[in-house]
Amino acid sequence: MKISKPTLILDKEKCIRNIQKMVKKAADSNVIFRPHFKTHQSGKIGELFREYGVDKITVSSVSMAKYFASNGWNDITIATPVNINETDEINNLAKNNVINLLITNVEAIEILENRLTNKVNIFIKIDTGYHRTGIAFNDSESIDKILSLISNSSILSFCGFLTHSGHTYSAKSIDEIKDIYNDTVKKMQSLKTKYKDEYPDLILSLGDTPSCSIIENFFGIDEIRPGNFVFYDIMQYMLGSCNIEDIAVSMACPVISKNADRLEIAVYCGAVHLSKEKILDKQNNTIYGLIVEFKDDKWSQPVDYTYLKSLTQEIGIIKTTESFLNKVNIGSVIGILPVHSCLTADLTGEYHTNENEIYTTMRKEFYE
Amino acid sequence: MKISKPTLILDKEKCIRNIQKMVKKAADSNVIFRPHFKTHQSGKIGELFREYGVDKITVSSVSMAKYFASNGWNDITIATPVNINETDEINNLAKNNVINLLITNVEAIEILENRLTNKVNIFIKIDTGYHRTGIAFNDSESIDKILSLISNSSILSFCGFLTHSGHTYSAKSIDEIKDIYNDTVKKMQSLKTKYKDEYPDLILSLGDTPSCSIIENFFGIDEIRPGNFVFYDIMQYMLGSCNIEDIAVSMACPVISKNADRLEIAVYCGAVHLSKEKILDKQNNTIYGLIVEFKDDKWSQPVDYTYLKSLTQEIGIIKTTESFLNKVNIGSVIGILPVHSCLTADLTGEYHTNENEIYTTMRKEFYE
């Protein structure tokens, strides 16, 4: 493998397998599959989803909605509390696309009503326990106020309740993820029970990658929106959401230095390539990634007793064993499985697939 | 201030003051000032240095050397262990520019000798205690071996010893930073004493931002290479390297949600804008940034009892007081002083100056 600088390699087979699996799971449970495209941010990777019938997506910014709309996606949920400073862009998008916005407060509804001329759908963002944003599931007063404002609008249509159980990422076990999922569903269902007579078509939308990977049956909800599963990463592996073989991206990078006394290898690959996301491994080491070896166009299992122990702007330091240190030379190319593939992907301008294609990302295409 | 998405604002006055101060300090000590341009990565900000007579720079990658060479910089130290997979690019650069490379091992010297046709200068990278990369200052055997290989080369010229005391970033006090600096200088001087008869022009190069900000007199060394001081950040402020008023960049971003029960404000600004760098503040809170208010084209002191407490991909959550929560509306624009300005700057495509200019960065220009 000829690599001169940090290069994000995409194993297409693994990526497609991850997509297929989630498509099938959603179909088996008869729920809408609206994958979150913030993880890959690439039109070309979007096409891989389209081949499996996906036609609804989730994004995390208006800019990302514009990017994917320009790639032919026309049913888009912007899954962050609506940014009223971008109402012009939202209005433009809503001209030719189904745009679903998230509301967490009354003020935003009033502003949208005043500024938009094209119709949009409104999800009320519900807080079921993550406590990042959203209206508490039992705050009927706020929900009723918002629903009443929407019902008086000719521009805004209420489409359902949406939540993100991001606290699954702090779970200590698979059982805890299941508990969080079940608790989330219960809280969301209480809303459906309450409002379904008035809004028979209302959708319950939820589903982070840990939950969607671990739960087998999405009975009682209407839509799932996982994103990270397209690549997975070390964080998901540690949570139990995936096997190590499911991780579909790895950063190929050259070895620039070795230290036999400390059993350390320095690579040209830093925080500007991987992000500074870190995690505790099973031995309680703080790690920034696990190390793999390339063989032809595939990579190995993680190298034993070897991990990325620190990361500065452009340099990574790998802690390893004598045998791996001796195997590796200055200029050798090794791979790093990222802790958080969304942030790593965001930092790259392109994926190099193991089928010799280059898939550019939004970051690169926007600048071009 | 009309801001619709996260926008990195540069206070030119502060930035120029930071540059002037370091230029003067270097001149007063009669050392070469070779600032590290990895922090700003912008041709336009480079021009601000040039106005103060700077003509030698440091970069952290061959790509960055190419970028700044194309901006008219022709004396460049690439301050990471040389990446032998980029020898073609290095050879091209060395055709018309003074290029200084870092060596940490014998193998790289042999490869450079075989592959380069244009002359380059070689710094031996010394480890004085940071233990990231470099040859231990007292490992005479390795140093002598490298020097002997260089002396037989018609392409490679030895120019001196270079170190980076990155362990100043873990210092608990200003006195500890001074101790690390003094220890570093002592170790480096032992090398000069040993080799100066054979290499009378050899340069001792060192100087991270904490040391260069705190130490008043660089007696006994030849060159300093700080980078972060051009902007500073919360990390430097916590270390005691700068005052809060010296921080020259802040991320302007819109408020998208508020929670009165938790006294929290959500902003459109996440890990893809600021990076996930975090730090403990004086009250032992983990913080991802401090919050400022804009007034005209300037920003305030940090808002009391208010900090960025968490960061997901595109959303930041600010912990605050009742009074600030009430002052801020949905759509208000507030500023975030970054924990690590180098990583924040790397993530941006452009700086918006408070004099209504836009300074693009390497990341954006390379894609264009």
XYZ file of C-alpha atoms in Angstrom:
736
model
C 0.000 0.000 0.000
C 1.569 3.287 -1.110
C 0.595 5.928 1.434
C 2.555 9.108 1.991
C 0.210 10.881 4.412
C -2.697 10.000 6.691
C -5.408 8.539 4.451
C -8.811 7.311 5.561
C -9.438 3.879 4.049
C -12.990 2.635 3.608
C -13.638 -1.101 3.500
C -16.680 -1.065 1.212
C -17.659 -4.632 1.954
C -17.915 -3.947 5.694
C -19.715 -0.662 5.101
C -22.295 -2.233 2.794
C -22.789 -5.123 5.216
C -23.474 -2.631 8.037
C -26.002 -0.815 5.843
C -27.730 -4.017 4.701
C -28.038 -5.281 8.243
C -29.695 -2.099 9.530
C -31.969 -1.847 6.471
C -33.162 -5.395 7.128
C -33.638 -4.779 10.853
C -35.798 -1.725 10.180
C -37.813 -3.589 7.544
C -38.347 -6.574 9.856
C -39.768 -4.227 12.499
C -41.715 -2.270 9.904
C -40.255 1.083 10.970
C -39.081 3.958 8.775
C -35.305 3.880 8.329
C -33.973 7.429 8.239
C -30.196 7.035 8.697
C -28.144 9.918 10.061
C -25.702 11.068 7.387
C -23.573 13.200 9.734
C -21.233 10.234 10.166
C -20.053 9.895 6.575
C -20.950 13.311 5.090
C -20.360 11.950 1.600
C -22.646 11.902 -1.435
C -20.991 8.736 -2.710
C -21.566 6.859 0.535
C -25.149 8.121 0.432
C -25.485 6.273 -2.889
C -24.651 3.006 -1.131
C -27.738 3.548 1.042
C -29.897 4.445 -1.930
C -29.142 1.075 -3.487
C -30.946 -0.512 -0.551
C -34.072 1.596 -0.964
C -33.295 4.323 1.562
C -34.965 7.608 0.562
C -35.250 9.533 3.856
C -32.272 10.877 5.741
C -31.221 12.732 8.866
C -28.563 15.459 9.001
C -27.149 17.654 11.759
C -27.015 21.080 10.128
C -28.661 23.201 7.461
C -25.387 23.132 5.518
C -25.486 19.334 5.505
C -29.117 19.397 4.388
C -28.112 21.649 1.468
C -25.268 19.309 0.557
C -27.435 16.184 0.507
C -30.317 17.968 -1.209
C -27.850 18.808 -3.968
C -27.092 15.072 -4.076
C -30.741 14.269 -4.769
C -32.081 13.578 -1.267
C -35.449 15.244 -0.875
C -36.806 14.093 2.483
C -34.498 15.403 5.172
C -34.762 15.764 8.950
C -32.394 18.383 10.363
C -31.976 16.753 13.763
C -30.682 19.661 15.822
C -32.848 22.347 17.452
C -33.728 24.630 14.563
C -31.276 27.508 14.079
C -33.463 30.535 13.451
C -30.492 32.450 12.049
C -30.711 30.188 8.981
C -34.378 30.630 8.124
C -33.573 31.909 4.615
C -31.604 28.759 3.812
C -34.336 26.587 5.340
C -36.980 28.364 3.303
C -34.985 27.742 0.121
C -34.572 24.064 0.967
C -38.282 23.707 1.712
C -39.209 24.945 -1.752
C -38.450 21.605 -3.400
C -37.865 19.209 -0.519
C -39.644 17.713 2.456
C -37.834 19.350 5.363
C -38.453 18.249 8.939
C -37.312 20.597 11.691
C -36.824 20.124 15.443
C -38.469 22.439 17.908
C -37.488 22.792 21.562
C -39.185 26.086 22.401
C -42.106 28.360 21.658
C -39.992 31.286 20.427
C -38.612 29.311 17.489
C -42.129 28.354 16.354
C -43.174 31.996 16.328
C -40.117 33.033 14.330
C -40.505 30.221 11.772
C -44.151 31.164 11.339
C -43.147 34.764 10.620
C -40.200 34.092 8.347
C -40.963 30.971 6.304
C -43.084 30.988 3.166
C -42.619 27.326 2.229
C -44.160 24.482 4.208
C -42.068 22.464 6.662
C -42.808 19.631 9.074
C -42.162 20.008 12.762
C -40.952 17.382 15.174
C -41.147 18.300 18.836
C -37.793 17.333 20.303
C -38.362 15.352 23.485
C -35.929 14.848 26.341
C -36.298 11.300 27.611
C -33.253 11.364 29.885
C -30.178 12.449 27.925
C -30.672 16.050 29.106
C -28.914 17.728 26.204
C -31.822 19.526 24.563
C -35.566 18.978 24.213
C -38.757 19.337 26.171
C -39.203 16.918 29.074
C -41.513 14.087 27.980
C -43.898 14.921 30.830
C -43.963 18.701 30.304
C -47.466 18.711 28.830
C -47.851 22.440 29.250
C -44.986 23.268 26.862
C -45.967 20.549 24.391
C -49.574 21.735 24.288
C -48.501 25.332 23.786
C -46.292 24.386 20.841
C -48.978 22.140 19.328
C -51.519 24.909 19.577
C -49.199 27.379 17.814
C -48.514 24.840 15.072
C -52.195 24.042 14.593
C -52.863 27.718 13.863
C -50.163 27.811 11.186
C -50.572 27.285 7.455
C -46.816 26.776 7.018
C -45.941 24.406 9.868
C -47.244 20.835 10.157
C -46.764 18.736 13.268
C -45.324 15.352 12.301
C -44.389 13.766 15.606
C -42.081 13.442 18.575
C -38.366 12.866 18.204
C -35.761 11.971 20.806
C -32.091 11.068 20.965
C -31.074 8.796 23.839
C -27.432 9.848 23.770
C -27.012 8.532 27.318
C -26.634 5.039 25.835
C -23.052 6.193 25.113
C -22.351 6.247 28.859
C -23.837 2.799 29.453
C -21.635 0.283 31.229
C -23.227 -2.813 29.728
C -25.485 -4.079 26.975
C -28.233 -4.569 29.547
C -27.975 -0.917 30.500
C -28.368 0.076 26.824
C -31.461 -2.123 26.621
C -32.855 -0.524 29.788
C -32.303 2.964 28.391
C -33.925 1.983 25.106
C -36.956 0.451 26.822
C -37.334 3.437 29.125
C -37.128 5.782 26.118
C -39.770 3.848 24.211
C -42.086 3.820 27.232
C -41.808 7.598 27.643
C -42.327 8.213 23.933
C -45.320 5.886 23.834
C -46.969 7.815 26.660
C -46.938 10.801 24.295
C -48.420 8.815 21.443
C -51.176 7.518 23.685
C -51.961 11.066 24.733
C -51.936 12.715 21.314
C -52.841 9.977 18.822
C -56.540 10.806 18.699
C -55.794 14.351 17.645
C -52.796 13.407 15.466
C -53.363 9.848 14.191
C -50.327 10.011 11.857
C -47.824 11.240 14.411
C -44.443 9.565 14.274
C -42.260 8.466 17.174
C -38.672 8.851 16.000
C -35.669 7.655 17.973
C -32.710 5.354 17.702
C -29.043 5.974 18.346
C -26.477 3.467 17.050
C -25.959 1.589 20.359
C -29.716 0.977 20.775
C -30.350 0.189 17.119
C -27.436 -2.246 17.043
C -28.374 -4.101 20.197
C -32.184 -4.098 20.130
C -33.652 -6.693 17.793
C -37.255 -5.518 17.489
C -38.405 -1.897 17.275
C -41.997 -2.666 18.207
C -43.984 0.382 19.278
C -41.989 3.074 17.526
C -42.208 4.410 13.972
C -38.767 5.522 12.842
C -35.096 4.887 13.636
C -32.222 7.282 12.888
C -28.862 5.646 13.667
C -25.783 7.102 11.939
C -22.510 5.798 13.266
C -23.309 2.139 12.404
C -22.292 2.803 8.786
C -18.649 2.676 9.940
C -18.789 1.855 13.657
C -15.622 2.547 15.696
C -13.744 1.663 18.890
C -16.298 3.482 21.053
C -19.116 1.331 19.659
C -16.956 -1.768 19.980
C -16.320 -0.987 23.671
C -20.068 -0.422 24.194
C -20.866 -3.782 22.628
C -22.690 -2.343 19.596
C -20.444 -4.083 17.078
C -17.690 -6.583 16.548
C -14.214 -5.351 15.788
C -14.594 -6.780 12.246
C -17.557 -4.455 11.607
C -15.438 -1.291 11.802
C -15.351 -0.089 8.188
C -12.786 2.746 8.273
C -9.173 2.853 9.284
C -6.601 5.612 9.017
C -3.546 4.484 7.062
C -0.429 6.383 8.124
C 3.354 6.177 7.817
C 5.722 5.328 10.657
C 8.145 8.210 11.249
C 10.076 7.163 14.346
C 10.605 4.249 16.748
C 11.803 4.040 20.326
C 13.010 0.624 21.442
C 13.501 1.614 25.103
C 9.937 2.820 25.543
C 8.476 0.308 23.015
C 6.857 3.176 21.129
C 6.212 3.935 17.483
C 5.556 7.469 16.214
C 3.253 7.846 13.217
C 2.373 10.788 11.008
C -1.249 10.969 12.172
C -2.481 13.415 14.775
C -5.450 15.156 16.297
C -6.082 16.957 12.990
C -6.653 13.562 11.346
C -8.368 11.457 14.037
C -9.832 14.069 16.449
C -8.973 14.027 20.147
C -11.728 11.570 21.078
C -10.378 9.026 23.543
C -11.707 6.136 25.583
C -10.653 3.735 28.339
C -9.916 0.248 27.069
C -10.554 -2.951 29.013
C -7.159 -2.666 30.718
C -8.017 0.911 31.770
C -5.543 2.478 29.336
C -6.633 5.771 27.794
C -6.518 5.054 24.069
C -7.006 7.157 20.920
C -7.253 4.182 18.583
C -6.277 0.567 17.991
C -3.644 -0.531 15.501
C -4.131 -2.830 12.505
C -1.862 -4.117 9.753
C -2.736 -3.914 6.077
C -2.587 -6.961 3.874
C -3.383 -6.246 0.246
C -6.546 -4.146 0.440
C -7.778 -5.438 3.807
C -6.700 -4.927 7.389
C -5.995 -7.346 10.216
C -7.434 -7.758 13.690
C -5.986 -5.194 16.128
C -2.363 -5.896 16.982
C -2.071 -7.427 20.477
C -1.051 -5.201 23.397
C -0.762 -2.217 21.067
C -2.708 1.047 21.089
C -2.489 4.729 20.246
C -1.555 6.227 23.604
C -1.258 9.917 22.774
C -1.999 12.371 20.046
C -0.621 15.821 19.336
C -1.503 17.971 16.334
C 0.165 15.818 13.653
C 1.866 12.977 15.559
C 0.486 9.847 17.189
C 2.430 7.710 19.662
C 1.717 3.991 19.679
C 2.537 1.839 22.700
C 3.466 -1.650 21.542
C 5.412 -4.844 22.065
C 8.952 -5.724 21.115
C 7.772 -8.080 18.391
C 5.564 -5.505 16.638
C 8.197 -2.797 17.059
C 10.683 -5.021 15.280
C 8.222 -5.864 12.526
C 7.641 -2.217 11.663
C 10.130 -0.011 9.837
C 10.481 3.721 9.292
C 8.151 4.350 6.329
C 5.942 1.316 7.013
C 2.232 2.010 6.675
C -0.016 0.918 9.527
C -3.706 1.463 10.195
C -5.552 3.067 13.100
C -9.137 2.161 13.961
C -10.630 5.445 15.204
C -12.297 5.905 18.592
C -15.022 8.080 17.039
C -15.468 7.586 13.305
C -17.893 10.534 12.867
C -15.271 13.055 13.989
C -12.484 11.310 12.072
C -14.587 11.283 8.896
C -15.438 14.965 9.385
C -11.714 15.781 9.391
C -11.047 14.048 6.102
C -11.709 15.408 2.659
C -12.018 11.983 1.112
C -12.243 8.248 1.674
C -10.024 5.925 -0.312
C -11.930 2.719 -0.823
C -10.234 -0.641 -0.949
C -11.636 -0.848 -4.486
C -9.454 2.073 -5.600
C -12.179 4.699 -5.645
C -12.062 8.099 -3.971
C -15.244 9.277 -2.234
C -15.092 12.965 -1.403
C -16.865 14.501 1.592
C -18.961 17.591 2.080
C -16.046 19.450 3.680
C -13.978 19.061 0.541
C -16.786 19.523 -1.980
C -18.042 22.688 -0.292
C -14.632 24.285 -0.533
C -14.185 23.315 -4.159
C -23.108 40.857 14.654
C -24.865 38.843 11.943
C -23.758 35.227 12.340
C -25.770 32.295 11.062
C -23.282 29.500 11.733
C -20.140 28.936 13.819
C -17.594 31.510 12.645
C -14.073 31.943 13.973
C -13.488 35.617 14.744
C -9.945 36.980 14.835
C -9.196 40.061 16.904
C -6.380 41.491 14.789
C -5.243 43.950 17.429
C -4.676 41.162 19.975
C -3.030 38.939 17.397
C -0.614 41.640 16.261
C 0.169 42.535 19.882
C 1.027 38.871 20.573
C 3.306 38.800 17.524
C 5.010 42.104 18.363
C 5.670 41.012 21.929
C 7.342 37.739 20.894
C 9.331 39.417 18.108
C 10.680 41.920 20.637
C 11.472 39.228 23.210
C 13.457 37.225 20.656
C 15.292 40.358 19.484
C 16.118 41.400 23.066
C 17.697 37.978 23.648
C 19.360 38.009 20.235
C 17.889 34.628 19.219
C 16.440 33.604 15.865
C 12.646 33.822 15.902
C 11.217 30.976 13.827
C 7.499 30.914 14.746
C 5.503 27.738 14.306
C 2.799 28.342 11.692
C 0.820 25.168 12.487
C -1.386 27.219 14.814
C -2.862 29.599 12.255
C -2.207 27.747 8.935
C -3.057 30.920 7.021
C -1.050 32.829 4.413
C -2.712 36.089 5.433
C -1.799 35.674 9.084
C 1.709 34.826 7.934
C 1.810 38.290 6.357
C 1.233 39.860 9.784
C 4.477 38.195 10.927
C 6.348 39.325 7.831
C 5.562 42.937 8.657
C 7.657 42.500 11.802
C 10.670 41.154 9.951
C 10.039 37.428 10.392
C 11.533 35.440 7.505
C 12.038 31.949 8.959
C 9.200 29.660 9.928
C 8.373 26.278 11.417
C 5.661 23.927 10.126
C 4.433 20.485 11.145
C 4.051 18.705 7.806
C 5.395 18.634 4.275
C 1.957 19.767 3.044
C 2.172 22.806 5.286
C 5.697 23.533 4.038
C 4.368 23.439 0.463
C 1.517 25.772 1.364
C 3.759 28.370 3.005
C 6.442 28.047 0.313
C 3.711 28.936 -2.189
C 3.060 31.983 0.023
C 6.661 33.150 -0.361
C 8.307 31.655 2.741
C 11.651 30.176 1.765
C 13.344 29.135 5.014
C 11.240 26.428 6.586
C 11.827 23.892 9.356
C 9.522 20.881 9.134
C 9.451 20.149 12.863
C 8.248 16.548 12.892
C 10.476 13.489 12.389
C 11.042 13.395 8.626
C 8.456 11.322 6.765
C 10.494 9.319 4.271
C 7.342 8.542 2.267
C 7.357 12.182 1.149
C 10.924 12.437 -0.130
C 9.785 13.494 -3.626
C 7.844 16.429 -2.221
C 10.754 17.340 0.058
C 13.158 17.204 -2.873
C 10.923 19.553 -4.873
C 10.691 21.971 -1.969
C 14.453 21.921 -1.474
C 15.049 23.023 -5.054
C 14.245 26.660 -4.322
C 13.977 26.846 -0.544
C 16.053 26.321 2.572
C 14.468 23.228 4.079
C 15.427 22.007 7.548
C 14.469 18.440 8.443
C 14.330 16.585 11.750
C 16.110 13.314 12.220
C 15.448 10.820 15.003
C 17.113 7.722 13.551
C 19.881 6.415 11.347
C 17.574 4.757 8.790
C 16.023 8.050 7.742
C 19.440 9.588 7.110
C 20.370 6.711 4.816
C 17.131 6.999 2.875
C 17.369 10.780 2.487
C 20.938 10.394 1.247
C 19.762 7.901 -1.384
C 16.639 9.705 -2.537
C 17.314 13.447 -2.377
C 19.144 15.365 -5.071
C 18.723 18.843 -3.601
C 20.501 19.984 -0.453
C 18.705 20.084 2.887
C 19.737 20.954 6.429
C 19.411 18.431 9.213
C 18.495 19.075 12.816
C 18.975 16.151 15.166
C 15.795 15.967 17.221
C 16.704 15.663 20.886
C 14.543 14.307 23.689
C 15.127 16.400 26.787
C 12.304 14.893 28.835
C 9.032 15.102 26.899
C 9.517 11.521 25.646
C 7.461 11.856 22.471
C 10.175 11.488 19.842
C 13.876 12.245 19.568
C 17.224 10.883 20.622
C 17.990 11.114 24.338
C 20.279 14.111 24.954
C 22.876 11.812 26.506
C 22.779 9.090 23.834
C 26.138 10.043 22.346
C 26.445 6.823 20.413
C 23.370 7.499 18.271
C 24.202 11.173 17.839
C 27.751 10.387 16.736
C 26.526 7.769 14.285
C 24.091 10.224 12.684
C 26.705 12.996 12.580
C 29.177 10.697 10.905
C 26.633 9.707 8.225
C 25.786 13.376 7.615
C 29.428 14.385 7.376
C 29.914 11.900 4.533
C 26.989 13.337 2.583
C 27.104 15.989 -0.117
C 23.321 16.541 0.183
C 22.793 16.736 3.922
C 24.204 19.460 6.194
C 24.069 19.279 9.960
C 22.656 22.532 11.339
C 22.061 21.810 15.004
C 20.025 20.245 17.773
C 16.310 20.816 18.145
C 13.978 19.901 20.987
C 10.365 20.423 21.974
C 9.671 20.508 25.717
C 6.004 19.600 25.358
C 5.939 18.535 28.999
C 5.525 22.203 29.923
C 1.867 21.623 28.994
C 1.501 19.305 31.999
C 3.135 21.753 34.403
C 1.166 22.649 37.510
C 2.717 26.089 38.027
C 4.736 28.822 36.371
C 7.732 27.761 38.472
C 7.461 24.231 37.069
C 7.474 25.640 33.518
C 10.608 27.631 34.398
C 12.242 24.507 35.860
C 11.462 22.509 32.702
C 12.819 25.294 30.516
C 16.026 25.597 32.542
C 16.527 21.843 32.571
C 15.978 21.740 28.792
C 18.500 24.517 28.186
C 21.076 22.797 30.408
C 20.729 19.510 28.511
C 20.890 21.237 25.147
C 23.939 23.251 26.194
C 25.761 20.074 27.146
C 25.434 19.088 23.476
C 26.723 22.434 22.258
C 29.697 22.202 24.573
C 30.496 18.758 23.232
C 30.101 19.467 19.512
C 30.854 23.169 19.066
C 34.516 22.693 18.150
C 33.571 20.460 15.262
C 30.410 22.432 14.349
C 30.983 26.062 15.406
C 27.743 27.242 13.721
C 25.458 24.650 15.247
C 22.118 25.983 16.436
C 20.225 25.061 19.603
C 16.540 25.358 18.743
C 13.740 25.062 21.304
C 10.842 26.984 22.723
C 7.223 25.994 23.182
C 4.635 28.697 23.871
C 4.468 28.223 27.669
C 8.268 28.572 28.043
C 8.587 31.400 25.531
C 5.748 33.322 27.173
C 7.026 32.953 30.724
C 10.804 33.090 30.338
C 12.137 36.627 29.878
C 15.662 35.958 28.618
C 16.687 33.215 26.198
C 20.365 33.394 27.072
C 22.360 30.359 25.966
C 20.143 29.182 23.117
C 20.012 30.230 19.478
C 16.450 29.905 18.209
C 12.873 29.846 19.537
C 9.871 28.287 17.756
C 6.644 29.045 19.660
C 3.395 28.818 17.694
C 0.279 28.972 19.812
C 1.115 32.456 21.237
C -0.228 34.039 18.033
C -3.751 33.348 19.359
C -3.269 31.800 22.807
C -6.264 29.930 24.293
C -7.813 28.688 27.539
C -5.149 26.008 27.958
C -2.401 28.645 27.875
C -4.430 30.875 30.169
C -4.765 28.037 32.697
C -1.005 27.376 32.463
C -0.247 31.033 33.152
C 1.261 31.732 29.703
C -1.145 34.565 28.916
C -3.860 36.818 30.242
C -7.427 36.176 29.199
C -7.313 39.444 27.191
C -4.489 38.042 25.045
C -6.674 35.329 23.485
C -7.113 36.510 19.888
C -9.742 34.111 18.502
C -13.258 33.317 19.561
C -15.927 31.189 17.932
C -19.102 33.163 17.320
C -22.170 30.929 17.320
C -25.958 31.148 17.538
C -28.034 30.067 20.515
C -30.478 27.347 19.475
C -32.076 26.270 22.750
C -32.310 27.159 26.431
C -33.195 25.165 29.532
C -34.194 27.212 32.565
C -34.382 24.221 34.945
C -30.835 23.105 34.253
C -29.524 26.666 33.606
C -28.165 25.528 30.261
C -27.873 27.115 26.835
C -27.433 25.053 23.661
C -25.423 26.605 20.830
C -24.822 25.589 17.237
C -21.123 24.852 17.749
C -19.743 21.380 18.263
C -16.700 19.153 18.177
C -16.418 19.707 14.404
C -15.897 23.425 15.062
C -13.895 23.562 18.315
C -12.300 20.071 18.552
C -12.818 17.874 21.604
C -9.928 19.367 23.559
C -10.974 19.891 27.171
C -9.382 21.048 30.399
C -10.117 21.305 34.126
C -10.859 24.846 35.256
C -9.951 26.265 38.670
C -13.192 24.907 40.161
C -12.356 21.449 38.790
C -15.069 21.558 36.114
C -14.213 19.886 32.832
C -14.636 22.669 30.297
C -14.503 22.856 26.483
C -14.380 26.658 26.367
C -15.293 29.889 28.131
C -18.108 32.170 27.022
C -17.827 35.821 25.967
C -20.295 38.422 24.731
C -19.743 40.470 21.612
C -20.002 44.242 21.674
C -19.568 45.840 18.275
C -16.464 44.116 16.897
C -14.889 43.193 20.252
C -15.656 40.616 22.895
C -16.046 40.846 26.654
C -14.280 39.155 29.557
C -15.590 35.602 30.098
C -19.099 35.557 31.519
C -19.046 34.694 35.257
C -19.853 31.127 36.350
C -20.435 30.122 32.754
C -18.588 27.553 30.646
C -18.989 25.088 27.799
C -19.667 21.852 29.683
C -20.140 19.383 26.832
C -19.743 19.070 23.086
C -21.265 16.672 20.615
C -20.714 16.762 16.869
C -22.541 20.041 16.163
C -23.982 21.130 19.519
C -22.376 22.704 22.566
C -24.023 22.902 25.981
C -23.203 25.893 28.154
C -23.708 25.795 31.913
C -24.611 29.246 33.147
C -26.411 31.455 35.662
C -29.995 32.618 35.740
C -28.977 36.164 34.863
C -27.028 35.200 31.737
C -29.681 32.706 30.693
C -32.266 35.473 30.813
C -30.030 37.875 28.917
C -29.626 35.474 25.980
C -32.340 34.723 23.422
C -32.844 32.041 20.795
C -30.817 33.365 17.864
C -28.463 35.467 20.011
C -24.823 35.202 18.994
C -22.292 34.464 21.725
C -18.568 33.734 21.609
C -16.527 30.770 22.806
C -12.856 31.085 23.713
C -11.359 27.749 22.617
C -9.417 25.420 24.907
C -6.901 24.685 22.118
C -6.779 27.322 19.406
C -4.480 25.285 17.098
C -7.070 22.509 16.711
C -9.958 24.972 16.465
C -8.148 26.944 13.770
C -7.359 23.736 11.879
C -11.086 22.957 11.716
C -11.994 26.291 10.200
C -11.712 27.272 6.568
C -11.412 30.942 7.350
C -11.026 33.604 10.000
C -13.340 36.597 9.999
C -11.397 39.529 11.336
C -12.998 42.258 13.383
C -11.907 44.569 10.568
C -14.254 42.822 8.112
C -11.627 40.811 6.278
C -11.701 37.074 5.617
C -8.421 35.195 6.002
C -8.600 31.727 4.483
C -6.613 28.774 5.808
C -4.562 26.058 4.166
C -7.384 23.528 4.607
C -9.712 25.649 2.500
C -7.140 26.845 -0.036
C -5.825 23.335 -0.670
C -9.279 22.095 -1.538
C -9.989 25.045 -3.838
